[in-house]
Short mmCIF file of C-alpha atoms and ligand atoms in Angstrom, two decimals:
data_model
loop_
_atom_site.label_atom_id
_atom_site.label_comp_id
_atom_site.label_asym_id
_atom_site.label_seq_id
_atom_site.Cartn_x
_atom_site.Cartn_y
_atom_site.Cartn_z
CA MET A 1265 10.82 23.10 -6.73
CA ASN A 1266 7.17 23.41 -5.64
CA ILE A 1267 5.54 20.04 -5.27
CA LEU A 1268 1.85 18.90 -5.06
CA VAL A 1269 1.25 15.76 -3.02
CA ILE A 1270 -2.19 14.08 -3.39
CA GLY A 1271 -3.56 12.06 -0.47
CA GLY A 1272 -4.16 12.44 3.23
CA GLY A 1273 -3.03 9.48 5.27
CA GLY A 1274 -0.03 8.22 7.17
CA ARG A 1275 1.63 7.22 3.95
CA GLU A 1276 1.32 10.74 2.58
CA HIS A 1277 2.72 12.19 5.84
CA ALA A 1278 5.75 9.89 5.44
CA VAL A 1279 6.12 11.00 1.73
CA VAL A 1280 5.83 14.73 2.62
CA LYS A 1281 8.46 14.37 5.40
CA ALA A 1282 10.88 12.58 3.06
CA LEU A 1283 10.35 15.06 0.20
CA LYS A 1284 11.03 17.98 2.66
CA LYS A 1285 14.54 16.54 3.25
CA SER A 1286 15.44 17.13 -0.41
CA LYS A 1287 17.70 20.11 -1.22
CA ARG A 1288 15.58 20.83 -4.32
CA CYS A 1289 12.24 20.95 -2.42
CA GLU A 1290 11.10 24.46 -1.77
CA LYS A 1291 7.43 24.16 -1.08
CA ILE A 1292 4.85 21.36 -0.72
CA TRP A 1293 1.08 21.46 -0.91
CA CYS A 1294 -0.89 18.41 0.22
CA LEU A 1295 -4.45 17.75 -0.96
CA PRO A 1296 -6.31 17.09 1.24
CA GLY A 1297 -3.60 16.25 3.81
CA ASN A 1298 -4.72 15.99 7.39
CA GLY A 1299 -4.43 17.70 10.80
CA GLY A 1300 -1.01 16.20 11.34
CA ILE A 1301 0.41 16.91 7.87
CA THR A 1302 -0.43 20.63 8.24
CA ALA A 1303 2.55 20.77 10.69
CA ASP A 1304 4.83 20.00 7.73
CA CYS A 1305 3.20 21.67 4.70
CA GLU A 1306 0.11 23.56 3.58
CA CYS A 1307 -3.00 21.39 3.21
CA PHE A 1308 -6.15 22.27 1.36
CA PRO A 1309 -9.43 20.32 1.78
CA ILE A 1310 -9.74 19.06 -1.77
CA LYS A 1311 -10.45 15.31 -1.84
CA ALA A 1312 -7.97 12.95 -3.64
CA THR A 1313 -10.90 11.83 -5.82
CA ASP A 1314 -11.97 15.33 -6.75
CA LEU A 1315 -10.04 15.27 -10.01
CA ASP A 1316 -11.56 18.59 -11.24
CA GLY A 1317 -10.79 20.31 -8.00
CA ILE A 1318 -7.20 19.12 -8.07
CA VAL A 1319 -6.69 20.16 -11.69
CA ALA A 1320 -8.08 23.62 -10.88
CA PHE A 1321 -5.69 23.86 -7.89
CA ALA A 1322 -2.81 22.84 -10.10
CA LYS A 1323 -3.75 25.42 -12.76
CA GLU A 1324 -3.83 28.13 -10.16
CA HIS A 1325 -0.65 27.22 -8.23
CA ALA A 1326 1.42 25.73 -11.13
CA PRO A 1327 3.40 23.14 -9.16
CA ASP A 1328 6.67 21.93 -10.73
CA PHE A 1329 5.91 18.35 -9.96
CA ALA A 1330 3.14 16.24 -8.49
CA VAL A 1331 3.19 13.04 -6.46
CA VAL A 1332 -0.01 10.98 -6.59
CA THR A 1333 -0.09 8.16 -4.01
CA PRO A 1334 -3.64 6.86 -3.42
CA ASP A 1335 -5.14 4.12 -5.68
CA ASP A 1336 -8.40 5.83 -6.53
CA PRO A 1337 -7.07 8.94 -8.21
CA LEU A 1338 -4.40 6.95 -10.05
CA CYS A 1339 -7.00 4.48 -11.42
CA MET A 1340 -9.31 7.38 -12.26
CA GLY A 1341 -6.56 9.00 -14.37
CA LEU A 1342 -5.39 11.99 -12.30
CA VAL A 1343 -1.85 11.56 -13.67
CA ASP A 1344 -3.16 11.78 -17.19
CA ARG A 1345 -5.12 14.87 -16.28
CA LEU A 1346 -2.22 16.65 -14.56
CA GLU A 1347 0.25 15.79 -17.35
CA ALA A 1348 -2.23 17.12 -19.85
CA ILE A 1349 -1.94 20.59 -18.23
CA GLY A 1350 1.83 20.37 -18.13
CA VAL A 1351 2.45 19.12 -14.54
CA PRO A 1352 4.92 16.19 -14.57
CA CYS A 1353 3.90 13.46 -12.10
CA PHE A 1354 5.24 10.62 -10.11
CA GLY A 1355 2.71 7.85 -10.49
CA PRO A 1356 1.34 5.61 -13.20
CA ARG A 1357 -1.14 6.74 -15.91
CA ALA A 1358 -4.63 5.09 -15.76
CA ASN A 1359 -3.60 2.52 -18.38
CA ALA A 1360 -0.85 1.18 -16.08
CA ALA A 1361 -2.69 1.79 -12.75
CA ILE A 1362 -5.11 -0.86 -14.02
CA LEU A 1363 -2.57 -3.35 -12.65
CA GLU A 1364 -4.24 -2.63 -9.29
CA GLY A 1365 -7.58 -1.37 -10.60
CA SER A 1366 -8.48 -4.72 -12.21
CA LYS A 1367 -7.53 -8.04 -10.67
CA VAL A 1368 -8.80 -9.73 -13.86
CA PHE A 1369 -6.35 -7.63 -15.94
CA SER A 1370 -3.43 -8.41 -13.70
CA LYS A 1371 -4.26 -12.14 -13.53
CA ASP A 1372 -4.44 -12.29 -17.33
CA LEU A 1373 -1.19 -10.42 -17.60
CA MET A 1374 0.59 -12.83 -15.18
CA GLN A 1375 -0.84 -15.85 -17.04
CA LYS A 1376 0.12 -14.45 -20.47
CA TYR A 1377 3.71 -13.69 -19.36
CA GLY A 1378 4.34 -16.73 -17.07
CA ILE A 1379 4.61 -14.70 -13.94
CA PRO A 1380 4.04 -16.98 -10.83
CA THR A 1381 0.73 -16.46 -9.12
CA ALA A 1382 -2.28 -18.50 -7.80
CA THR A 1383 -4.18 -20.30 -10.54
CA SER A 1384 -7.51 -18.77 -11.04
CA ARG A 1385 -10.76 -18.55 -13.00
CA THR A 1386 -12.76 -15.45 -13.81
CA PHE A 1387 -16.56 -15.29 -13.75
CA SER A 1388 -19.02 -12.64 -14.89
CA SER A 1389 -22.16 -14.47 -13.91
CA PRO A 1390 -23.00 -15.63 -10.40
CA GLU A 1391 -24.66 -18.87 -11.64
CA GLU A 1392 -21.40 -19.96 -13.39
CA ALA A 1393 -19.34 -18.93 -10.35
CA LEU A 1394 -21.59 -20.94 -8.04
CA SER A 1395 -21.62 -24.01 -10.21
CA TYR A 1396 -17.78 -23.98 -10.29
CA LEU A 1397 -17.65 -23.34 -6.51
CA LYS A 1398 -19.74 -26.45 -5.91
CA THR A 1399 -16.99 -28.72 -7.19
CA THR A 1400 -13.82 -26.83 -6.25
CA THR A 1401 -11.57 -27.55 -3.30
CA TYR A 1402 -11.58 -25.42 -0.13
CA PRO A 1403 -10.36 -23.05 1.13
CA ALA A 1404 -10.98 -21.07 -2.04
CA VAL A 1405 -10.19 -17.35 -2.52
CA ILE A 1406 -12.86 -15.17 -4.01
CA LYS A 1407 -11.89 -11.72 -5.22
CA ALA A 1408 -13.86 -8.79 -6.59
CA ASP A 1409 -12.22 -7.56 -9.83
CA GLY A 1410 -12.03 -3.86 -8.93
CA LEU A 1411 -10.98 -1.57 -6.06
CA ALA A 1412 -12.84 -2.36 -2.80
CA LEU A 1413 -10.86 -0.57 -0.08
CA GLY A 1414 -8.85 -3.81 0.60
CA LYS A 1415 -12.05 -5.64 1.54
CA GLY A 1416 -12.80 -7.39 -1.79
CA VAL A 1417 -11.11 -10.63 -0.86
CA CYS A 1418 -12.93 -13.52 0.83
CA ILE A 1419 -11.18 -16.71 1.96
CA ALA A 1420 -14.09 -19.16 1.84
CA HIS A 1421 -13.71 -22.35 3.85
CA ASP A 1422 -16.74 -24.12 2.40
CA PHE A 1423 -19.47 -23.75 -0.24
CA SER A 1424 -21.77 -21.79 2.05
CA GLU A 1425 -19.24 -19.09 2.73
CA ALA A 1426 -18.42 -18.97 -0.92
CA GLN A 1427 -22.09 -18.56 -1.78
CA THR A 1428 -22.33 -15.56 0.70
CA ALA A 1429 -19.33 -13.91 -0.92
CA VAL A 1430 -20.69 -14.36 -4.49
CA ARG A 1431 -24.06 -13.01 -3.48
CA GLU A 1432 -22.56 -9.97 -1.73
CA MET A 1433 -20.15 -9.16 -4.57
CA MET A 1434 -22.15 -10.04 -7.67
CA VAL A 1435 -25.81 -9.73 -6.63
CA GLU A 1436 -26.02 -7.18 -3.75
CA LYS A 1437 -23.00 -5.36 -5.29
CA VAL A 1438 -21.59 -4.25 -1.96
CA PHE A 1439 -18.46 -3.09 -3.80
CA GLY A 1440 -20.46 -1.55 -6.62
CA ALA A 1441 -19.20 -2.13 -10.08
CA SER A 1442 -16.01 -3.69 -8.63
CA GLY A 1443 -17.93 -6.98 -8.25
CA THR A 1444 -19.22 -7.21 -11.82
CA ARG A 1445 -16.55 -9.86 -12.35
CA ILE A 1446 -14.97 -12.02 -9.78
CA LEU A 1447 -11.96 -14.31 -9.59
CA VAL A 1448 -11.88 -17.66 -7.78
CA GLU A 1449 -8.34 -18.60 -7.04
CA GLU A 1450 -6.24 -21.18 -5.41
CA PHE A 1451 -5.48 -20.73 -1.74
CA LEU A 1452 -1.78 -20.19 -1.25
CA GLU A 1453 0.16 -20.60 2.02
CA GLY A 1454 3.30 -19.11 3.35
CA PRO A 1455 4.69 -15.89 4.77
CA GLU A 1456 3.70 -12.67 3.01
CA ILE A 1457 6.26 -10.14 1.85
CA SER A 1458 5.62 -6.61 0.54
CA VAL A 1459 8.13 -5.20 -1.83
CA LEU A 1460 7.74 -1.60 -3.14
CA ALA A 1461 9.80 -0.81 -6.15
CA PHE A 1462 10.64 2.31 -8.09
CA THR A 1463 10.26 1.81 -11.84
CA ASP A 1464 10.47 4.17 -14.85
CA GLY A 1465 8.96 1.59 -17.25
CA ASN A 1466 12.33 -0.05 -18.06
CA THR A 1467 14.51 -0.07 -14.93
CA ILE A 1468 13.17 -1.44 -11.68
CA VAL A 1469 14.81 -0.75 -8.32
CA PRO A 1470 13.18 -2.57 -5.33
CA MET A 1471 13.13 -0.78 -2.00
CA VAL A 1472 13.81 -2.46 1.29
CA SER A 1473 11.25 -5.29 1.87
CA SER A 1474 8.55 -5.13 4.53
CA MET A 1475 5.88 -7.12 6.33
CA ASP A 1476 2.37 -5.86 6.86
CA HIS A 1477 -0.07 -7.03 9.57
CA LYS A 1478 -3.47 -6.76 7.90
CA ARG A 1479 -5.75 -8.30 10.48
CA ALA A 1480 -7.25 -6.26 13.25
CA TRP A 1481 -6.36 -8.36 16.27
CA ASP A 1482 -3.34 -10.15 17.75
CA GLY A 1483 -2.38 -13.51 16.28
CA ASP A 1484 -3.58 -12.41 12.87
CA GLU A 1485 -7.19 -12.87 13.88
CA GLY A 1486 -10.25 -10.59 13.20
CA PRO A 1487 -11.28 -8.62 10.23
CA ASN A 1488 -8.89 -7.38 7.51
CA THR A 1489 -7.86 -3.72 7.85
CA GLY A 1490 -5.74 -1.36 5.80
CA GLY A 1491 -2.75 -2.57 7.88
CA MET A 1492 -2.14 -2.44 11.65
CA GLY A 1493 1.65 -2.27 11.58
CA THR A 1494 4.72 -3.09 9.58
CA VAL A 1495 8.35 -4.03 9.97
CA ALA A 1496 11.17 -3.64 7.48
CA PRO A 1497 13.21 -5.46 6.32
CA ASN A 1498 11.20 -8.67 6.11
CA PRO A 1499 13.43 -11.58 7.33
CA TYR A 1500 11.77 -13.96 4.87
CA TYR A 1501 13.07 -11.87 1.99
CA THR A 1502 16.49 -13.41 1.85
CA LYS A 1503 19.11 -12.63 -0.84
CA GLU A 1504 18.07 -15.86 -2.69
CA VAL A 1505 14.40 -14.91 -2.53
CA ALA A 1506 15.11 -11.39 -3.70
CA GLU A 1507 17.13 -12.70 -6.68
CA ARG A 1508 14.37 -15.06 -7.63
CA CYS A 1509 11.77 -12.28 -7.33
CA MET A 1510 13.76 -10.04 -9.53
CA ARG A 1511 14.17 -12.70 -12.20
CA GLU A 1512 10.75 -14.33 -12.09
CA ILE A 1513 8.49 -11.48 -11.02
CA PHE A 1514 9.85 -7.93 -11.05
CA LEU A 1515 11.65 -7.79 -14.41
CA PRO A 1516 9.01 -9.81 -16.18
CA THR A 1517 6.22 -7.53 -14.83
CA VAL A 1518 7.91 -4.39 -16.05
CA ALA A 1519 8.60 -5.96 -19.45
CA ALA A 1520 5.06 -7.23 -19.69
CA MET A 1521 3.59 -3.79 -19.05
CA HIS A 1522 6.01 -2.29 -21.57
CA ALA A 1523 5.02 -4.96 -24.17
CA GLU A 1524 1.32 -4.23 -23.59
CA GLY A 1525 1.94 -0.51 -24.33
CA ARG A 1526 1.27 0.34 -20.71
CA PRO A 1527 4.65 1.38 -19.32
CA PHE A 1528 4.43 1.66 -15.57
CA LEU A 1529 6.15 4.73 -14.04
CA GLY A 1530 5.98 5.19 -10.25
CA CYS A 1531 5.98 2.89 -7.29
CA LEU A 1532 4.94 -0.64 -8.07
CA TYR A 1533 3.94 -2.65 -5.01
CA PHE A 1534 4.38 -6.43 -5.12
CA GLY A 1535 2.23 -8.34 -2.58
CA LEU A 1536 4.06 -11.67 -2.51
CA MET A 1537 3.59 -15.01 -0.84
CA LEU A 1538 6.58 -17.22 -0.25
CA THR A 1539 5.04 -20.69 -1.00
CA ARG A 1540 6.85 -23.99 -1.01
CA GLU A 1541 7.24 -23.70 -4.77
CA GLY A 1542 8.77 -20.19 -4.47
CA PRO A 1543 7.50 -16.57 -4.47
CA LYS A 1544 4.17 -15.91 -6.05
CA VAL A 1545 2.24 -12.71 -6.66
CA ILE A 1546 -0.85 -12.22 -4.41
CA GLU A 1547 -1.63 -8.79 -5.71
CA TYR A 1548 -0.05 -5.80 -7.40
CA ASN A 1549 -0.72 -2.27 -6.13
CA CYS A 1550 0.02 0.78 -8.35
CA ARG A 1551 1.29 2.91 -5.47
CA PHE A 1552 3.19 3.05 -2.15
CA GLY A 1553 1.70 0.83 0.55
CA ASP A 1554 0.19 2.14 3.70
CA PRO A 1555 1.67 1.46 6.34
CA GLU A 1556 4.65 -0.07 4.41
CA THR A 1557 5.82 3.41 3.37
CA GLN A 1558 6.07 4.48 6.98
CA VAL A 1559 8.89 1.95 7.56
CA VAL A 1560 10.52 1.94 4.09
CA LEU A 1561 10.99 5.76 3.67
CA PRO A 1562 12.75 6.29 7.06
CA LEU A 1563 15.33 3.78 5.87
CA LEU A 1564 15.90 5.53 2.51
CA GLU A 1565 19.22 7.38 2.55
CA SER A 1566 19.03 8.81 -0.90
CA ASP A 1567 17.05 11.81 -2.01
CA LEU A 1568 13.45 10.80 -2.62
CA LEU A 1569 12.72 13.75 -4.87
CA GLU A 1570 15.73 13.09 -7.12
CA ILE A 1571 14.54 9.42 -7.44
CA MET A 1572 10.98 10.50 -8.30
CA LEU A 1573 12.19 12.93 -10.90
CA ALA A 1574 14.49 10.28 -12.41
CA VAL A 1575 11.51 7.90 -12.58
CA ARG A 1576 9.46 10.56 -14.47
CA ALA A 1577 12.35 11.27 -16.83
CA GLY A 1578 12.92 7.59 -17.63
CA LYS A 1579 16.39 7.86 -16.07
CA LEU A 1580 16.07 5.74 -12.96
CA HIS A 1581 19.34 3.97 -13.89
CA THR A 1582 21.22 7.21 -13.35
CA VAL A 1583 20.36 7.78 -9.69
CA ASP A 1584 21.56 6.26 -6.44
CA VAL A 1585 18.86 4.46 -4.50
CA LYS A 1586 20.42 3.56 -1.14
CA PHE A 1587 18.79 2.15 1.92
CA SER A 1588 20.20 1.96 5.45
CA GLU A 1589 21.13 -1.46 6.86
CA LYS A 1590 18.98 -0.69 9.92
CA ALA A 1591 15.46 -1.91 10.65
CA ALA A 1592 12.23 -0.10 11.23
CA CYS A 1593 8.87 -0.83 12.84
CA CYS A 1594 5.60 1.01 12.65
CA ILE A 1595 2.83 0.49 15.23
CA VAL A 1596 -0.54 1.75 14.06
CA LEU A 1597 -2.71 3.33 16.76
CA ALA A 1598 -6.34 3.02 15.69
CA SER A 1599 -9.71 4.10 17.06
CA ARG A 1600 -11.11 1.15 19.07
CA GLY A 1601 -13.64 -0.72 16.87
CA TYR A 1602 -11.82 -0.09 13.60
CA PRO A 1603 -12.26 -1.35 10.81
CA LYS A 1604 -15.98 -1.45 11.89
CA LYS A 1605 -17.74 1.17 14.04
CA TYR A 1606 -15.73 3.59 16.10
CA ASP A 1607 -15.99 7.04 17.77
CA MET A 1608 -13.83 10.00 16.84
CA GLY A 1609 -13.03 13.50 18.08
CA TYR A 1610 -10.77 12.63 20.98
CA GLU A 1611 -7.80 14.82 21.73
CA ILE A 1612 -4.39 13.32 20.85
CA SER A 1613 -1.37 14.08 23.01
CA LEU A 1614 1.97 13.45 21.35
CA PRO A 1615 5.36 13.07 23.06
CA ALA A 1616 8.53 14.90 21.93
CA LEU A 1617 10.46 12.75 19.48
CA GLU A 1618 13.92 11.38 20.01
CA ALA A 1619 16.50 10.40 17.32
CA GLY A 1620 15.25 7.43 15.34
CA GLU A 1621 11.57 8.13 16.06
CA GLU A 1622 8.79 9.39 13.85
CA ILE A 1623 5.08 9.82 14.24
CA TYR A 1624 3.04 9.85 10.98
CA ILE A 1625 -0.50 11.11 11.35
CA ALA A 1626 -3.20 9.31 9.38
CA GLY A 1627 -6.68 10.20 10.63
CA ALA A 1628 -6.63 13.44 12.69
CA LYS A 1629 -8.01 16.96 12.37
CA ARG A 1630 -6.79 20.19 13.91
CA GLU A 1631 -9.05 22.39 15.99
CA GLY A 1632 -7.10 25.41 17.11
CA GLU A 1633 -4.06 24.05 18.97
CA LYS A 1634 -5.68 20.66 19.47
CA LEU A 1635 -5.21 17.54 17.36
CA LEU A 1636 -8.36 15.36 17.43
CA THR A 1637 -8.90 11.78 16.15
CA ALA A 1638 -10.74 11.80 12.85
CA GLY A 1639 -10.40 8.30 11.41
CA GLY A 1640 -10.03 4.59 11.89
CA ARG A 1641 -6.24 4.44 11.67
CA VAL A 1642 -5.18 7.56 13.62
CA LEU A 1643 -1.39 7.46 13.42
CA GLY A 1644 1.71 5.30 13.14
CA ALA A 1645 4.50 5.29 15.76
CA VAL A 1646 7.72 4.48 13.94
CA ALA A 1647 11.21 3.67 15.23
CA VAL A 1648 14.42 2.89 13.44
CA ALA A 1649 17.12 0.89 15.14
CA GLU A 1650 20.20 -1.27 14.55
CA ASP A 1651 18.13 -4.48 14.41
CA LEU A 1652 14.51 -5.54 14.17
CA ALA A 1653 14.05 -6.54 17.79
CA SER A 1654 15.25 -3.09 18.95
CA ALA A 1655 13.09 -1.28 16.36
CA VAL A 1656 9.97 -3.15 17.59
CA ARG A 1657 10.80 -2.51 21.21
CA LYS A 1658 11.41 1.24 20.52
CA ALA A 1659 8.28 1.59 18.39
CA TYR A 1660 6.14 0.11 21.15
CA ALA A 1661 7.88 2.39 23.74
CA LEU A 1662 7.00 5.39 21.57
CA ALA A 1663 3.47 4.14 21.00
CA GLY A 1664 3.00 3.81 24.76
CA LYS A 1665 3.74 7.55 25.17
CA ILE A 1666 0.90 8.58 22.77
CA ASN A 1667 -2.45 9.11 24.41
CA PHE A 1668 -6.00 9.44 23.18
CA GLU A 1669 -9.26 8.00 24.42
CA ASN A 1670 -10.27 4.68 22.73
CA ALA A 1671 -6.79 4.09 21.31
CA TYR A 1672 -6.24 0.57 20.12
CA MET A 1673 -3.14 -1.15 18.83
CA ARG A 1674 -2.06 -4.74 18.23
CA SER A 1675 0.55 -5.99 20.74
CA ASP A 1676 2.29 -8.44 18.41
CA ILE A 1677 3.57 -6.36 15.49
CA GLY A 1678 6.89 -7.85 14.43
CA ALA A 1679 6.41 -11.09 16.41
CA ARG A 1680 6.18 -13.32 13.40
CA ALA A 1681 9.20 -11.62 11.80
CA LEU A 1682 11.26 -12.15 14.97
CA LYS A 1683 10.17 -15.81 15.35
CA PRO A 1684 12.86 -18.28 14.20
CA ARG A 1685 12.07 -19.37 10.66
CA THR A 1686 10.74 -22.91 10.09
P1 LIG B 1075 -5.35 -8.48 -1.22
O1 LIG B 1075 -6.48 -7.47 -0.94
O2 LIG B 1075 -5.35 -9.00 -2.60
O3 LIG B 1075 -4.06 -8.01 -0.65
O4 LIG B 1075 -5.72 -9.73 -0.31
C1 LIG B 1075 -5.87 -9.56 1.14
C2 LIG B 1075 -5.23 -10.72 1.84
O5 LIG B 1075 -5.90 -11.97 1.41
C3 LIG B 1075 -3.78 -10.95 1.44
O6 LIG B 1075 -2.88 -10.17 2.15
C4 LIG B 1075 -3.66 -12.40 1.73
O7 LIG B 1075 -3.36 -12.60 3.16
C5 LIG B 1075 -5.02 -12.98 1.43
N1 LIG B 1075 -4.96 -13.59 0.11
C6 LIG B 1075 -5.23 -13.12 -1.10
N2 LIG B 1075 -5.11 -13.96 -2.08
C7 LIG B 1075 -4.80 -15.14 -1.52
C8 LIG B 1075 -4.50 -16.47 -1.97
N3 LIG B 1075 -4.59 -16.74 -3.26
N4 LIG B 1075 -4.24 -17.40 -1.09
C9 LIG B 1075 -4.15 -17.11 0.26
N5 LIG B 1075 -4.42 -15.91 0.76
C10 LIG B 1075 -4.69 -14.95 -0.07
N1 LIG B 1076 -0.83 -2.19 3.34
C1 LIG B 1076 -1.42 -2.72 2.22
C2 LIG B 1076 -1.75 -1.69 1.17
O1 LIG B 1076 -1.27 -0.57 1.21
O2 LIG B 1076 -2.48 -2.08 0.26
#
């Protein structure tokens, strides 16, 4: 089969490498891909948000199947557009991708169907939001309704911080139309767990759990980023927690989307917090997480393409989805200064890989033989090992062998997961 993959980050590199292992995979095109992904398949510089460009490419090359991973094209309806010209896709249609595209939609859905989440109120006028925020308890969590590159969440510790967030989101519109409505929600506490799950709209099969490290600096300090590293499995996701999530969150979510006439086909990402009262949904994403995918897919022992085709065919219950019992760790190497200002264009030198090691390129471009940094998150150094402690050690050893000027990584990825639980 000839497959079209949309996206160009470390997540897509991991998806391309996993698809290539399938017996049925003959050819992959990646749009736009990046300077690292070109080592694994053909890349063309068509942006993931250029829906017309992608549709034209698909008409010309007639792929047998497409895999759409980034949030923007999913929410903009790329799957609908590709399916309309006869290209079957892995990924939700726009009417289901709204689970990530609108936090107001997903909060209303969870409230309607009794899915555990933070209590919350929605506001469409800054005056009303501010008058509520004068009397609420702090910290309070303020969220822009729409997509905001993972930056649309503010944890306000007092009214003055809340006021700034409301002004930025609703008045100055720093996230554009995404801030037309905002949510003010209860602050939850507890370890966070990411669970990616395959679902065909009826059956749901969770993948191995993972833990992201969203803040830029050690000790979970500094600004929020797309994710500075991940480990899998997440030790807080015990068998009991998993069963409870399945019963109280996963199955009810799939059923709710079905009942709303918005069947979700693709990868559904549950951002969970394990509170004293049990697991609660922090957010849904309508896609694979980045860098969660970089630790989850290396542990997948089944054929990713077979699973994706079964999802599209509504036959997920007929395929085997098996994960290794091993552990994985991904250390993100970023350009120093990310997620704010940083310099790019430095040459990257990569070591030869040994068994159990992977390097997924996220932000790099190729210039002749050279690979140059071209983004905030440059790459992920991934190791798979018998246990989490060894995976973390191996991933750091691999990261230590990668060189480029201005490289920055956190030094405590996995530390919280390895700490004895309290
Ligand atoms: P999100 O973009 O929705 O993933 O939120 C970014 C981060 O904000 C999450 O990973 C959490 O650490 C934090 N967060 C979001 N909602 C809440 C909440 N209700 N209580 C505490 N922390 C939250
Ligand atoms: N790593 C978080 C995300 O993909 O949204």
